[in-house]
Amino acid sequence: MAQLLEQWVSAMRAGDHERAWWVSERHAGSDMPGKPDDPALPYHRRHVWDLGDITGRHVLVRCYHGLGDTIQFLRFLPELRRRARSVTLEIQPRLLPLLGENPPADRIVGFDTARPQPRGECDVEVMELSFALRAHPADHPPPYLHIRPAPLPPGAIGICCLAGDWDEKRSIPPRLLAPICEGRECLTLDPLPSSLPVLNPEGCPFDIARTAALVAGTSLVITVDTMIAHLAGAMGKPTWLLLQHEPDWRWAPQRGGSEWYPSMRLYAQPFPGAWSEVVEGLLHDLEAENPG
């Protein structure tokens, strides 16, 4: 199983989705004794899709992973809707305000972990959509989230330092990013009070609609690997992403950019813990492109 996971990660980082789908089929065959959506497993470890054809079926899309994961894979919903007979989206309630007035689903319900929707004709987890549709991210590029921007000063830079509980090593000490604020209009996108000289030292509201509006109003987002990165990328905002030495499977620092979010630039630690070196490179580029 570990070997299959390594093969899948390698394929995804290389952008070889056909290879990744082949590995996923092998994994499903070895891990699926006819029991998708196994309630004995935590939600983020479940496979949901039964590998059946989705064409012409009533499809229930379940969002079992993190907020950023859901945002990353929402791009495939319009394609799913073109193929399926109907689409129900069971999504984290916090993300509901992002879907707008013309959501890409026939029915939308909030995901309640205590009372999930009953199994439908065809279920698929949102992160399985690329596999189920055999769809490449480049064929469904941003922007696919369209948010009315908050009124911010021209050239405002949004800064996100905190990555949350999932992997605290993704967070960066805010003091390292203080030079970004020198002579520039900056705001924090973290939900806690900030020690940085920003426009909103009280912190960013813990409200996805207001947060999205702030992101939409920026000229540049500088962020660690967290939901803010996906939110900015899905809007097509210029985004500079600060990464650990060994980042998550979706990021390939050697490319310098992201096939998922073409407006994104990647800055990875040259060795574990080397945030100072990451910031040094970022500041060099910022001064060259956006001097204070």
PDB file of N, CA and C in Angstrom, residues 211-248:
ATOM      1  N   THR A 211     -13.605  36.913   4.302  1.00  0.00           N
ATOM      2  CA  THR A 211     -12.215  36.571   3.979  1.00  0.00           C
ATOM      3  C   THR A 211     -12.011  36.552   2.474  1.00  0.00           C
ATOM      4  N   ALA A 212     -12.943  35.917   1.748  1.00  0.00           N
ATOM      5  CA  ALA A 212     -12.833  35.841   0.293  1.00  0.00           C
ATOM      6  C   ALA A 212     -12.857  37.221  -0.331  1.00  0.00           C
ATOM      7  N   ALA A 213     -13.676  38.127   0.217  1.00  0.00           N
ATOM      8  CA  ALA A 213     -13.732  39.484  -0.315  1.00  0.00           C
ATOM      9  C   ALA A 213     -12.402  40.202  -0.112  1.00  0.00           C
ATOM     10  N   LEU A 214     -11.748  39.987   1.026  1.00  0.00           N
ATOM     11  CA  LEU A 214     -10.432  40.587   1.260  1.00  0.00           C
ATOM     12  C   LEU A 214      -9.405  40.027   0.276  1.00  0.00           C
ATOM     13  N   VAL A 215      -9.424  38.723   0.099  1.00  0.00           N
ATOM     14  CA  VAL A 215      -8.501  38.107  -0.866  1.00  0.00           C
ATOM     15  C   VAL A 215      -8.738  38.682  -2.258  1.00  0.00           C
ATOM     16  N   ALA A 216     -10.000  38.801  -2.645  1.00  0.00           N
ATOM     17  CA  ALA A 216     -10.331  39.323  -3.976  1.00  0.00           C
ATOM     18  C   ALA A 216      -9.865  40.756  -4.154  1.00  0.00           C
ATOM     19  N   GLY A 217      -9.775  41.518  -3.051  1.00  0.00           N
ATOM     20  CA  GLY A 217      -9.374  42.911  -3.150  1.00  0.00           C
ATOM     21  C   GLY A 217      -7.880  43.145  -3.158  1.00  0.00           C
ATOM     22  N   THR A 218      -7.086  42.118  -2.929  1.00  0.00           N
ATOM     23  CA  THR A 218      -5.638  42.275  -2.910  1.00  0.00           C
ATOM     24  C   THR A 218      -5.053  42.279  -4.323  1.00  0.00           C
ATOM     25  N   SER A 219      -3.834  42.756  -4.415  1.00  0.00           N
ATOM     26  CA  SER A 219      -3.071  42.643  -5.660  1.00  0.00           C
ATOM     27  C   SER A 219      -2.162  41.432  -5.642  1.00  0.00           C
ATOM     28  N   LEU A 220      -1.829  40.960  -4.432  1.00  0.00           N
ATOM     29  CA  LEU A 220      -0.933  39.815  -4.262  1.00  0.00           C
ATOM     30  C   LEU A 220      -1.254  39.168  -2.933  1.00  0.00           C
ATOM     31  N   VAL A 221      -1.233  37.832  -2.906  1.00  0.00           N
ATOM     32  CA  VAL A 221      -1.379  37.074  -1.665  1.00  0.00           C
ATOM     33  C   VAL A 221      -0.090  36.299  -1.423  1.00  0.00           C
ATOM     34  N   ILE A 222       0.462  36.445  -0.226  1.00  0.00           N
ATOM     35  CA  ILE A 222       1.637  35.684   0.206  1.00  0.00           C
ATOM     36  C   ILE A 222       1.177  34.799   1.350  1.00  0.00           C
ATOM     37  N   THR A 223       1.259  33.495   1.188  1.00  0.00           N
ATOM     38  CA  THR A 223       0.621  32.594   2.137  1.00  0.00           C
ATOM     39  C   THR A 223       1.372  31.284   2.293  1.00  0.00           C
ATOM     40  N   VAL A 224       1.197  30.665   3.445  1.00  0.00           N
ATOM     41  CA  VAL A 224       1.662  29.306   3.654  1.00  0.00           C
ATOM     42  C   VAL A 224       0.628  28.359   3.050  1.00  0.00           C
ATOM     43  N   ASP A 225       0.921  27.061   3.115  1.00  0.00           N
ATOM     44  CA  ASP A 225       0.065  26.047   2.504  1.00  0.00           C
ATOM     45  C   ASP A 225      -1.162  25.821   3.388  1.00  0.00           C
ATOM     46  N   THR A 226      -2.226  26.529   3.086  1.00  0.00           N
ATOM     47  CA  THR A 226      -3.471  26.417   3.829  1.00  0.00           C
ATOM     48  C   THR A 226      -4.617  26.813   2.915  1.00  0.00           C
ATOM     49  N   MET A 227      -5.837  26.863   3.463  1.00  0.00           N
ATOM     50  CA  MET A 227      -7.013  27.145   2.654  1.00  0.00           C
ATOM     51  C   MET A 227      -6.902  28.452   1.884  1.00  0.00           C
ATOM     52  N   ILE A 228      -6.240  29.457   2.457  1.00  0.00           N
ATOM     53  CA  ILE A 228      -6.103  30.758   1.804  1.00  0.00           C
ATOM     54  C   ILE A 228      -5.401  30.606   0.453  1.00  0.00           C
ATOM     55  N   ALA A 229      -4.425  29.724   0.371  1.00  0.00           N
ATOM     56  CA  ALA A 229      -3.712  29.512  -0.894  1.00  0.00           C
ATOM     57  C   ALA A 229      -4.672  29.023  -1.973  1.00  0.00           C
ATOM     58  N   HIS A 230      -5.533  28.085  -1.628  1.00  0.00           N
ATOM     59  CA  HIS A 230      -6.490  27.556  -2.598  1.00  0.00           C
ATOM     60  C   HIS A 230      -7.542  28.599  -2.955  1.00  0.00           C
ATOM     61  N   LEU A 231      -7.977  29.359  -1.972  1.00  0.00           N
ATOM     62  CA  LEU A 231      -8.967  30.400  -2.222  1.00  0.00           C
ATOM     63  C   LEU A 231      -8.429  31.434  -3.206  1.00  0.00           C
ATOM     64  N   ALA A 232      -7.208  31.898  -2.961  1.00  0.00           N
ATOM     65  CA  ALA A 232      -6.599  32.880  -3.858  1.00  0.00           C
ATOM     66  C   ALA A 232      -6.347  32.281  -5.237  1.00  0.00           C
ATOM     67  N   GLY A 233      -5.837  31.057  -5.275  1.00  0.00           N
ATOM     68  CA  GLY A 233      -5.559  30.413  -6.552  1.00  0.00           C
ATOM     69  C   GLY A 233      -6.810  30.182  -7.374  1.00  0.00           C
ATOM     70  N   ALA A 234      -7.905  29.795  -6.707  1.00  0.00           N
ATOM     71  CA  ALA A 234      -9.158  29.536  -7.419  1.00  0.00           C
ATOM     72  C   ALA A 234      -9.756  30.804  -8.000  1.00  0.00           C
ATOM     73  N   MET A 235      -9.392  31.971  -7.423  1.00  0.00           N
ATOM     74  CA  MET A 235      -9.832  33.252  -7.983  1.00  0.00           C
ATOM     75  C   MET A 235      -8.898  33.744  -9.082  1.00  0.00           C
ATOM     76  N   GLY A 236      -7.765  33.074  -9.253  1.00  0.00           N
ATOM     77  CA  GLY A 236      -6.787  33.535 -10.226  1.00  0.00           C
ATOM     78  C   GLY A 236      -5.950  34.698  -9.725  1.00  0.00           C
ATOM     79  N   LYS A 237      -5.896  34.906  -8.392  1.00  0.00           N
ATOM     80  CA  LYS A 237      -5.103  35.994  -7.835  1.00  0.00           C
ATOM     81  C   LYS A 237      -3.619  35.639  -7.861  1.00  0.00           C
ATOM     82  N   PRO A 238      -2.741  36.601  -8.160  1.00  0.00           N
ATOM     83  CA  PRO A 238      -1.302  36.333  -7.991  1.00  0.00           C
ATOM     84  C   PRO A 238      -1.029  35.879  -6.559  1.00  0.00           C
ATOM     85  N   THR A 239      -0.420  34.727  -6.428  1.00  0.00           N
ATOM     86  CA  THR A 239      -0.233  34.096  -5.118  1.00  0.00           C
ATOM     87  C   THR A 239       1.179  33.548  -5.008  1.00  0.00           C
ATOM     88  N   TRP A 240       1.880  33.920  -3.943  1.00  0.00           N
ATOM     89  CA  TRP A 240       3.210  33.389  -3.670  1.00  0.00           C
ATOM     90  C   TRP A 240       3.082  32.453  -2.479  1.00  0.00           C
ATOM     91  N   LEU A 241       3.384  31.186  -2.715  1.00  0.00           N
ATOM     92  CA  LEU A 241       3.140  30.129  -1.737  1.00  0.00           C
ATOM     93  C   LEU A 241       4.436  29.698  -1.060  1.00  0.00           C
ATOM     94  N   LEU A 242       4.453  29.750   0.271  1.00  0.00           N
ATOM     95  CA  LEU A 242       5.620  29.397   1.074  1.00  0.00           C
ATOM     96  C   LEU A 242       5.471  27.953   1.543  1.00  0.00           C
ATOM     97  N   LEU A 243       6.435  27.121   1.182  1.00  0.00           N
ATOM     98  CA  LEU A 243       6.304  25.676   1.384  1.00  0.00           C
ATOM     99  C   LEU A 243       7.430  25.094   2.222  1.00  0.00           C
ATOM    100  N   GLN A 244       7.121  23.991   2.903  1.00  0.00           N
ATOM    101  CA  GLN A 244       8.135  23.199   3.576  1.00  0.00           C
ATOM    102  C   GLN A 244       9.082  22.570   2.542  1.00  0.00           C
ATOM    103  N   HIS A 245      10.179  22.013   3.060  1.00  0.00           N
ATOM    104  CA  HIS A 245      11.152  21.359   2.182  1.00  0.00           C
ATOM    105  C   HIS A 245      10.517  20.187   1.428  1.00  0.00           C
ATOM    106  N   GLU A 246       9.700  19.403   2.116  1.00  0.00           N
ATOM    107  CA  GLU A 246       8.966  18.305   1.486  1.00  0.00           C
ATOM    108  C   GLU A 246       7.483  18.637   1.556  1.00  0.00           C
ATOM    109  N   PRO A 247       6.956  19.337   0.567  1.00  0.00           N
ATOM    110  CA  PRO A 247       5.571  19.801   0.644  1.00  0.00           C
ATOM    111  C   PRO A 247       4.565  18.714   0.304  1.00  0.00           C
ATOM    112  N   ASP A 248       3.315  19.085   0.372  1.00  0.00           N
ATOM    113  CA  ASP A 248       2.207  18.200   0.059  1.00  0.00           C
ATOM    114  C   ASP A 248       2.287  17.740  -1.397  1.00  0.00           C
TER     115      ASP A 248
END
